[in-house]
Amino acid sequence: MFTTLQSFVALLDLGISSTINRELARLSGLPNSTQEMHNVSRTLSIPNWISAFAIATVLSILAPVIAQYWIHPKELSLETVTQALHIIGVNIAIQFSINFYAGGLMGLQKQVLLSVINGICATLRSVGALIVLIFISQTIQAFLLWQTFVIVLQLLLLMSTMGRSLPDGMPGQFKWDIFSKIWRFAAGVSGISVLSLILNQTDKLILSRMVDLEHFGYYMLAVTIASTSIVMFVGPLSHAVYPEFARLISAKNENALTEFYHRSCETVSAIVFPVTAVIVFFSYEILFVWTGNREIATNTFLILTLIALGSGLNASMWPLHFLQLAHGWTSLVFKVGIALVVFVTPAIVFGVYTYGAIGGAAGWAILTAIFIPIMVHMMHRRILRGEKTRWYLKDFFAPLIVAGGVAGTMRLFLPMAETRLEVLIELFAVSTITLVVTVLATTATRNFVEAYWRKARQGRK
């Protein structure tokens, strides 16, 4: 329930965290923009804090109602659940503000520092919670209070770090002219977030209504494995390119932007396609290692294959999405999102009605494959004209064919392992070989590996 609340509350961000990311990155590429960077930070922080306060207030007021009519507690008392919900409301509000300052640090190209802070705080949350539960109090209130304490510490660290990372200047002021210039972009990002949530939940809502609980469980298992595996590898990289896109666009450096765009697309493809290919060709083995149950693997592997295929193709488009946001162009993604909602719903309903959970997964994969060339064509008509062919040949198809070819060949010739440990070793070998070959066959990642190798050799000398 905590996770569900976080997903819906994220919509109240109204695009503020993405906006400060873009604006600070854009201004960092302009001369004499120090004071404007302070003013932008101040201007956007006010609606952020107002929203955070509203979240905490509303969730606090609704806590008794949610406890009694939504959660239906059995083992815990109504009072305990209500207290937990009050703490959760504060926790979510603070996390909301953390997203704002994290966006600002990414815009200032402080991703490494942000990762260090987040990593330390994540460790404190998990290890500290264990210590609290063992030695202090084994209650949900104690657990949540510790989480809130650490998240407050994280917020203070991010606020302080962002303040020190901004260039020296006078304290920022709220400026209506700044707000009026960027509110349309923020609203567009917020609309995209709403559509993304709808798209991500539509298939689950349909299947939960149309198939039995067992087959819905198979589907959700496949979704979890595919989304976790692919997003874990490509998500941080894709988010890191966004501020650099904004900085290069602001500096009007078209040549550098073009080269960085292709390097980013190649790199994302060289990472996401090997992961996708291994899941597609070895879905049964992955499920067997994950669950240890061959019956579950037999009932789920085809669903996982289709969902991984759609998720991998979708993830390869992330740099294009962030390039559009860096240009302040939100309408294309929004329109494509609306079209997907319109077409995905009946396609999934038809697929599930005809073929069950497998049909729902197939509908998602097919529509994703159909909409990719539409998105690519429409974007390159307006941004980086003349670069579409290079994107298809070098950034998309080259790593896709290599990754698919390597993983597919090993699928044909590798003997079927028997024990769970043997399958795990086989998967590790297949994944490593597929990733290494794809990285070395892709220009951008091969150049990076060669440069790193030369630097390492010079360091040893």
PDB file of C-alpha atoms in Angstrom, residues 168-376:
ATOM      1  CA  ASP A 168      28.343  31.598  -5.957  1.00  0.00           C
ATOM      2  CA  GLY A 169      25.744  34.329  -6.181  1.00  0.00           C
ATOM      3  CA  MET A 170      23.090  36.313  -4.352  1.00  0.00           C
ATOM      4  CA  PRO A 171      20.256  34.348  -2.681  1.00  0.00           C
ATOM      5  CA  GLY A 172      17.576  33.410  -5.203  1.00  0.00           C
ATOM      6  CA  GLN A 173      14.178  35.128  -5.407  1.00  0.00           C
ATOM      7  CA  PHE A 174      10.803  33.930  -6.580  1.00  0.00           C
ATOM      8  CA  LYS A 175      10.209  35.327 -10.089  1.00  0.00           C
ATOM      9  CA  TRP A 176       6.807  35.180 -11.774  1.00  0.00           C
ATOM     10  CA  ASP A 177       8.370  35.657 -15.187  1.00  0.00           C
ATOM     11  CA  ILE A 178      10.475  32.518 -14.676  1.00  0.00           C
ATOM     12  CA  PHE A 179       7.435  30.581 -13.516  1.00  0.00           C
ATOM     13  CA  SER A 180       5.350  31.746 -16.466  1.00  0.00           C
ATOM     14  CA  LYS A 181       8.062  30.649 -18.927  1.00  0.00           C
ATOM     15  CA  ILE A 182       8.407  27.102 -17.658  1.00  0.00           C
ATOM     16  CA  TRP A 183       4.953  26.126 -16.407  1.00  0.00           C
ATOM     17  CA  ARG A 184       3.892  24.750 -19.810  1.00  0.00           C
ATOM     18  CA  PHE A 185       6.893  22.430 -19.895  1.00  0.00           C
ATOM     19  CA  ALA A 186       6.214  21.300 -16.315  1.00  0.00           C
ATOM     20  CA  ALA A 187       2.562  20.667 -17.169  1.00  0.00           C
ATOM     21  CA  GLY A 188       3.584  18.675 -20.242  1.00  0.00           C
ATOM     22  CA  VAL A 189       5.930  16.475 -18.189  1.00  0.00           C
ATOM     23  CA  SER A 190       3.172  15.965 -15.634  1.00  0.00           C
ATOM     24  CA  GLY A 191       0.776  14.896 -18.393  1.00  0.00           C
ATOM     25  CA  ILE A 192       3.350  12.409 -19.694  1.00  0.00           C
ATOM     26  CA  SER A 193       3.705  11.000 -16.163  1.00  0.00           C
ATOM     27  CA  VAL A 194      -0.054  10.476 -15.934  1.00  0.00           C
ATOM     28  CA  LEU A 195      -0.142   8.715 -19.295  1.00  0.00           C
ATOM     29  CA  SER A 196       2.869   6.595 -18.327  1.00  0.00           C
ATOM     30  CA  LEU A 197       1.105   5.478 -15.160  1.00  0.00           C
ATOM     31  CA  ILE A 198      -2.029   4.619 -17.145  1.00  0.00           C
ATOM     32  CA  LEU A 199      -0.033   2.655 -19.720  1.00  0.00           C
ATOM     33  CA  ASN A 200       1.908   0.776 -17.064  1.00  0.00           C
ATOM     34  CA  GLN A 201      -1.224  -0.204 -15.151  1.00  0.00           C
ATOM     35  CA  THR A 202      -3.734  -0.829 -17.965  1.00  0.00           C
ATOM     36  CA  ASP A 203      -2.560  -4.356 -18.754  1.00  0.00           C
ATOM     37  CA  LYS A 204      -2.556  -5.313 -15.076  1.00  0.00           C
ATOM     38  CA  LEU A 205      -6.066  -3.962 -14.505  1.00  0.00           C
ATOM     39  CA  ILE A 206      -7.397  -5.806 -17.557  1.00  0.00           C
ATOM     40  CA  LEU A 207      -5.740  -9.105 -16.692  1.00  0.00           C
ATOM     41  CA  SER A 208      -6.766  -8.934 -13.033  1.00  0.00           C
ATOM     42  CA  ARG A 209     -10.371  -8.773 -14.267  1.00  0.00           C
ATOM     43  CA  MET A 210     -10.220 -11.258 -17.145  1.00  0.00           C
ATOM     44  CA  VAL A 211      -7.937 -14.099 -15.965  1.00  0.00           C
ATOM     45  CA  ASP A 212      -7.827 -16.179 -12.799  1.00  0.00           C
ATOM     46  CA  LEU A 213      -5.470 -15.363  -9.955  1.00  0.00           C
ATOM     47  CA  GLU A 214      -2.985 -18.097 -10.887  1.00  0.00           C
ATOM     48  CA  HIS A 215      -2.421 -16.834 -14.431  1.00  0.00           C
ATOM     49  CA  PHE A 216      -2.401 -13.235 -13.229  1.00  0.00           C
ATOM     50  CA  GLY A 217       0.401 -14.270 -10.863  1.00  0.00           C
ATOM     51  CA  TYR A 218       2.362 -15.715 -13.798  1.00  0.00           C
ATOM     52  CA  TYR A 219       1.927 -12.448 -15.692  1.00  0.00           C
ATOM     53  CA  MET A 220       3.030 -10.288 -12.753  1.00  0.00           C
ATOM     54  CA  LEU A 221       6.085 -12.483 -12.210  1.00  0.00           C
ATOM     55  CA  ALA A 222       7.099 -11.954 -15.849  1.00  0.00           C
ATOM     56  CA  VAL A 223       6.523  -8.195 -15.573  1.00  0.00           C
ATOM     57  CA  THR A 224       8.648  -8.004 -12.422  1.00  0.00           C
ATOM     58  CA  ILE A 225      11.590  -9.877 -13.932  1.00  0.00           C
ATOM     59  CA  ALA A 226      11.547  -8.020 -17.266  1.00  0.00           C
ATOM     60  CA  SER A 227      11.071  -4.513 -15.906  1.00  0.00           C
ATOM     61  CA  THR A 228      13.513  -4.914 -13.031  1.00  0.00           C
ATOM     62  CA  SER A 229      16.271  -6.413 -15.171  1.00  0.00           C
ATOM     63  CA  ILE A 230      16.051  -3.944 -18.042  1.00  0.00           C
ATOM     64  CA  VAL A 231      15.355  -0.714 -16.135  1.00  0.00           C
ATOM     65  CA  MET A 232      18.074  -1.521 -13.583  1.00  0.00           C
ATOM     66  CA  PHE A 233      20.709  -1.411 -16.321  1.00  0.00           C
ATOM     67  CA  VAL A 234      19.460   1.318 -18.629  1.00  0.00           C
ATOM     68  CA  GLY A 235      17.570   3.684 -16.307  1.00  0.00           C
ATOM     69  CA  PRO A 236      20.514   5.466 -14.628  1.00  0.00           C
ATOM     70  CA  LEU A 237      22.348   5.888 -17.935  1.00  0.00           C
ATOM     71  CA  SER A 238      19.333   7.344 -19.709  1.00  0.00           C
ATOM     72  CA  HIS A 239      18.654   9.814 -16.902  1.00  0.00           C
ATOM     73  CA  ALA A 240      22.291  10.916 -16.927  1.00  0.00           C
ATOM     74  CA  VAL A 241      22.168  12.021 -20.583  1.00  0.00           C
ATOM     75  CA  TYR A 242      19.180  14.329 -20.046  1.00  0.00           C
ATOM     76  CA  PRO A 243      21.038  17.260 -18.413  1.00  0.00           C
ATOM     77  CA  GLU A 244      23.868  17.013 -20.956  1.00  0.00           C
ATOM     78  CA  PHE A 245      21.326  17.230 -23.785  1.00  0.00           C
ATOM     79  CA  ALA A 246      19.888  20.372 -22.181  1.00  0.00           C
ATOM     80  CA  ARG A 247      23.337  21.932 -21.724  1.00  0.00           C
ATOM     81  CA  LEU A 248      24.379  21.332 -25.347  1.00  0.00           C
ATOM     82  CA  ILE A 249      21.064  22.640 -26.677  1.00  0.00           C
ATOM     83  CA  SER A 250      21.435  25.768 -24.563  1.00  0.00           C
ATOM     84  CA  ALA A 251      24.999  26.262 -25.856  1.00  0.00           C
ATOM     85  CA  LYS A 252      23.680  25.835 -29.454  1.00  0.00           C
ATOM     86  CA  ASN A 253      26.413  23.286 -30.148  1.00  0.00           C
ATOM     87  CA  GLU A 254      24.618  21.247 -32.816  1.00  0.00           C
ATOM     88  CA  ASN A 255      27.624  19.134 -33.815  1.00  0.00           C
ATOM     89  CA  ALA A 256      28.426  18.122 -30.250  1.00  0.00           C
ATOM     90  CA  LEU A 257      24.742  17.444 -29.593  1.00  0.00           C
ATOM     91  CA  THR A 258      24.493  15.175 -32.641  1.00  0.00           C
ATOM     92  CA  GLU A 259      27.532  13.131 -31.666  1.00  0.00           C
ATOM     93  CA  PHE A 260      26.497  12.880 -28.023  1.00  0.00           C
ATOM     94  CA  TYR A 261      22.988  11.825 -29.080  1.00  0.00           C
ATOM     95  CA  HIS A 262      24.298   8.963 -31.206  1.00  0.00           C
ATOM     96  CA  ARG A 263      26.802   7.877 -28.550  1.00  0.00           C
ATOM     97  CA  SER A 264      24.005   7.837 -25.970  1.00  0.00           C
ATOM     98  CA  CYS A 265      21.655   5.832 -28.191  1.00  0.00           C
ATOM     99  CA  GLU A 266      24.400   3.350 -29.110  1.00  0.00           C
ATOM    100  CA  THR A 267      25.418   2.917 -25.480  1.00  0.00           C
ATOM    101  CA  VAL A 268      21.851   2.366 -24.284  1.00  0.00           C
ATOM    102  CA  SER A 269      21.272  -0.160 -27.079  1.00  0.00           C
ATOM    103  CA  ALA A 270      24.557  -1.947 -26.339  1.00  0.00           C
ATOM    104  CA  ILE A 271      23.388  -2.456 -22.751  1.00  0.00           C
ATOM    105  CA  VAL A 272      19.652  -3.013 -23.071  1.00  0.00           C
ATOM    106  CA  PHE A 273      19.653  -5.353 -26.082  1.00  0.00           C
ATOM    107  CA  PRO A 274      21.996  -7.980 -24.573  1.00  0.00           C
ATOM    108  CA  VAL A 275      19.849  -8.050 -21.428  1.00  0.00           C
ATOM    109  CA  THR A 276      16.688  -8.278 -23.534  1.00  0.00           C
ATOM    110  CA  ALA A 277      18.116 -10.967 -25.828  1.00  0.00           C
ATOM    111  CA  VAL A 278      19.161 -13.181 -22.925  1.00  0.00           C
ATOM    112  CA  ILE A 279      15.712 -12.889 -21.335  1.00  0.00           C
ATOM    113  CA  VAL A 280      13.962 -13.551 -24.660  1.00  0.00           C
ATOM    114  CA  PHE A 281      15.979 -16.671 -25.554  1.00  0.00           C
ATOM    115  CA  PHE A 282      16.495 -18.027 -22.041  1.00  0.00           C
ATOM    116  CA  SER A 283      13.224 -17.067 -20.356  1.00  0.00           C
ATOM    117  CA  TYR A 284      12.534 -20.609 -19.136  1.00  0.00           C
ATOM    118  CA  GLU A 285      15.962 -20.927 -17.526  1.00  0.00           C
ATOM    119  CA  ILE A 286      15.684 -17.508 -15.873  1.00  0.00           C
ATOM    120  CA  LEU A 287      12.314 -18.410 -14.381  1.00  0.00           C
ATOM    121  CA  PHE A 288      13.610 -21.745 -13.158  1.00  0.00           C
ATOM    122  CA  VAL A 289      16.562 -20.086 -11.415  1.00  0.00           C
ATOM    123  CA  TRP A 290      14.312 -17.331 -10.035  1.00  0.00           C
ATOM    124  CA  THR A 291      11.584 -19.624  -8.634  1.00  0.00           C
ATOM    125  CA  GLY A 292      13.100 -23.113  -8.512  1.00  0.00           C
ATOM    126  CA  ASN A 293       9.791 -24.391  -9.877  1.00  0.00           C
ATOM    127  CA  ARG A 294       9.637 -25.939 -13.351  1.00  0.00           C
ATOM    128  CA  GLU A 295       5.841 -25.753 -13.496  1.00  0.00           C
ATOM    129  CA  ILE A 296       5.903 -21.987 -12.962  1.00  0.00           C
ATOM    130  CA  ALA A 297       8.683 -21.669 -15.537  1.00  0.00           C
ATOM    131  CA  THR A 298       6.665 -23.688 -18.071  1.00  0.00           C
ATOM    132  CA  ASN A 299       3.552 -21.542 -17.590  1.00  0.00           C
ATOM    133  CA  THR A 300       5.379 -18.203 -17.604  1.00  0.00           C
ATOM    134  CA  PHE A 301       8.337 -18.357 -19.998  1.00  0.00           C
ATOM    135  CA  LEU A 302       6.444 -17.300 -23.145  1.00  0.00           C
ATOM    136  CA  ILE A 303       4.805 -14.399 -21.294  1.00  0.00           C
ATOM    137  CA  LEU A 304       8.235 -13.294 -20.077  1.00  0.00           C
ATOM    138  CA  THR A 305       9.653 -13.532 -23.607  1.00  0.00           C
ATOM    139  CA  LEU A 306       6.979 -11.214 -25.024  1.00  0.00           C
ATOM    140  CA  ILE A 307       7.065  -8.696 -22.168  1.00  0.00           C
ATOM    141  CA  ALA A 308      10.878  -8.541 -22.262  1.00  0.00           C
ATOM    142  CA  LEU A 309      10.784  -7.924 -26.008  1.00  0.00           C
ATOM    143  CA  GLY A 310       8.364  -5.009 -25.626  1.00  0.00           C
ATOM    144  CA  SER A 311      10.187  -3.598 -22.596  1.00  0.00           C
ATOM    145  CA  GLY A 312      13.577  -3.777 -24.317  1.00  0.00           C
ATOM    146  CA  LEU A 313      12.335  -1.996 -27.434  1.00  0.00           C
ATOM    147  CA  ASN A 314      10.689   0.653 -25.267  1.00  0.00           C
ATOM    148  CA  ALA A 315      13.844   1.180 -23.171  1.00  0.00           C
ATOM    149  CA  SER A 316      15.933   1.741 -26.308  1.00  0.00           C
ATOM    150  CA  MET A 317      13.795   4.829 -26.981  1.00  0.00           C
ATOM    151  CA  TRP A 318      14.585   6.564 -23.703  1.00  0.00           C
ATOM    152  CA  PRO A 319      17.382   8.792 -25.100  1.00  0.00           C
ATOM    153  CA  LEU A 320      14.955  10.049 -27.780  1.00  0.00           C
ATOM    154  CA  HIS A 321      12.415  10.836 -25.089  1.00  0.00           C
ATOM    155  CA  PHE A 322      14.947  12.775 -23.016  1.00  0.00           C
ATOM    156  CA  LEU A 323      16.205  14.653 -26.068  1.00  0.00           C
ATOM    157  CA  GLN A 324      12.656  15.876 -26.692  1.00  0.00           C
ATOM    158  CA  LEU A 325      12.311  16.947 -23.055  1.00  0.00           C
ATOM    159  CA  ALA A 326      15.662  18.747 -23.229  1.00  0.00           C
ATOM    160  CA  HIS A 327      14.272  20.714 -26.193  1.00  0.00           C
ATOM    161  CA  GLY A 328      11.185  21.533 -24.130  1.00  0.00           C
ATOM    162  CA  TRP A 329       9.069  19.508 -26.581  1.00  0.00           C
ATOM    163  CA  THR A 330       6.545  17.426 -24.641  1.00  0.00           C
ATOM    164  CA  SER A 331       3.659  17.275 -27.107  1.00  0.00           C
ATOM    165  CA  LEU A 332       4.993  14.401 -29.261  1.00  0.00           C
ATOM    166  CA  VAL A 333       5.447  11.972 -26.357  1.00  0.00           C
ATOM    167  CA  PHE A 334       2.074  13.078 -24.981  1.00  0.00           C
ATOM    168  CA  LYS A 335       0.290  12.470 -28.289  1.00  0.00           C
ATOM    169  CA  VAL A 336       1.967   9.108 -28.800  1.00  0.00           C
ATOM    170  CA  GLY A 337       1.037   8.210 -25.223  1.00  0.00           C
ATOM    171  CA  ILE A 338      -2.621   9.029 -25.878  1.00  0.00           C
ATOM    172  CA  ALA A 339      -2.534   6.955 -29.065  1.00  0.00           C
ATOM    173  CA  LEU A 340      -1.008   4.041 -27.169  1.00  0.00           C
ATOM    174  CA  VAL A 341      -3.697   4.235 -24.490  1.00  0.00           C
ATOM    175  CA  VAL A 342      -6.381   4.243 -27.186  1.00  0.00           C
ATOM    176  CA  PHE A 343      -4.909   1.264 -29.066  1.00  0.00           C
ATOM    177  CA  VAL A 344      -3.357  -0.722 -26.213  1.00  0.00           C
ATOM    178  CA  THR A 345      -6.567  -1.186 -24.253  1.00  0.00           C
ATOM    179  CA  PRO A 346      -8.620  -2.944 -26.979  1.00  0.00           C
ATOM    180  CA  ALA A 347      -5.538  -4.856 -28.182  1.00  0.00           C
ATOM    181  CA  ILE A 348      -4.886  -6.263 -24.722  1.00  0.00           C
ATOM    182  CA  VAL A 349      -8.576  -7.025 -24.147  1.00  0.00           C
ATOM    183  CA  PHE A 350      -8.741  -8.893 -27.480  1.00  0.00           C
ATOM    184  CA  GLY A 351      -5.465 -10.694 -26.800  1.00  0.00           C
ATOM    185  CA  VAL A 352      -6.477 -11.770 -23.303  1.00  0.00           C
ATOM    186  CA  TYR A 353      -9.965 -12.824 -24.455  1.00  0.00           C
ATOM    187  CA  THR A 354      -8.467 -14.924 -27.275  1.00  0.00           C
ATOM    188  CA  TYR A 355      -5.211 -16.276 -25.829  1.00  0.00           C
ATOM    189  CA  GLY A 356      -5.237 -15.459 -22.127  1.00  0.00           C
ATOM    190  CA  ALA A 357      -2.263 -13.813 -20.397  1.00  0.00           C
ATOM    191  CA  ILE A 358       0.004 -14.635 -23.356  1.00  0.00           C
ATOM    192  CA  GLY A 359      -2.303 -12.622 -25.624  1.00  0.00           C
ATOM    193  CA  GLY A 360      -2.072  -9.613 -23.317  1.00  0.00           C
ATOM    194  CA  ALA A 361       1.730  -9.740 -23.383  1.00  0.00           C
ATOM    195  CA  ALA A 362       1.722 -10.132 -27.170  1.00  0.00           C
ATOM    196  CA  GLY A 363      -0.516  -7.077 -27.593  1.00  0.00           C
ATOM    197  CA  TRP A 364       1.919  -4.930 -25.595  1.00  0.00           C
ATOM    198  CA  ALA A 365       4.960  -6.170 -27.548  1.00  0.00           C
ATOM    199  CA  ILE A 366       3.351  -5.751 -30.986  1.00  0.00           C
ATOM    200  CA  LEU A 367       2.064  -2.229 -30.341  1.00  0.00           C
ATOM    201  CA  THR A 368       5.462  -1.152 -28.970  1.00  0.00           C
ATOM    202  CA  ALA A 369       7.153  -2.401 -32.154  1.00  0.00           C
ATOM    203  CA  ILE A 370       4.586  -0.558 -34.298  1.00  0.00           C
ATOM    204  CA  PHE A 371       4.920   2.787 -32.506  1.00  0.00           C
ATOM    205  CA  ILE A 372       8.745   2.917 -32.458  1.00  0.00           C
ATOM    206  CA  PRO A 373       9.166   3.842 -36.168  1.00  0.00           C
ATOM    207  CA  ILE A 374       6.326   6.369 -35.815  1.00  0.00           C
ATOM    208  CA  MET A 375       8.067   8.080 -32.899  1.00  0.00           C
ATOM    209  CA  VAL A 376      11.482   8.023 -34.600  1.00  0.00           C
TER     210      VAL A 376
END
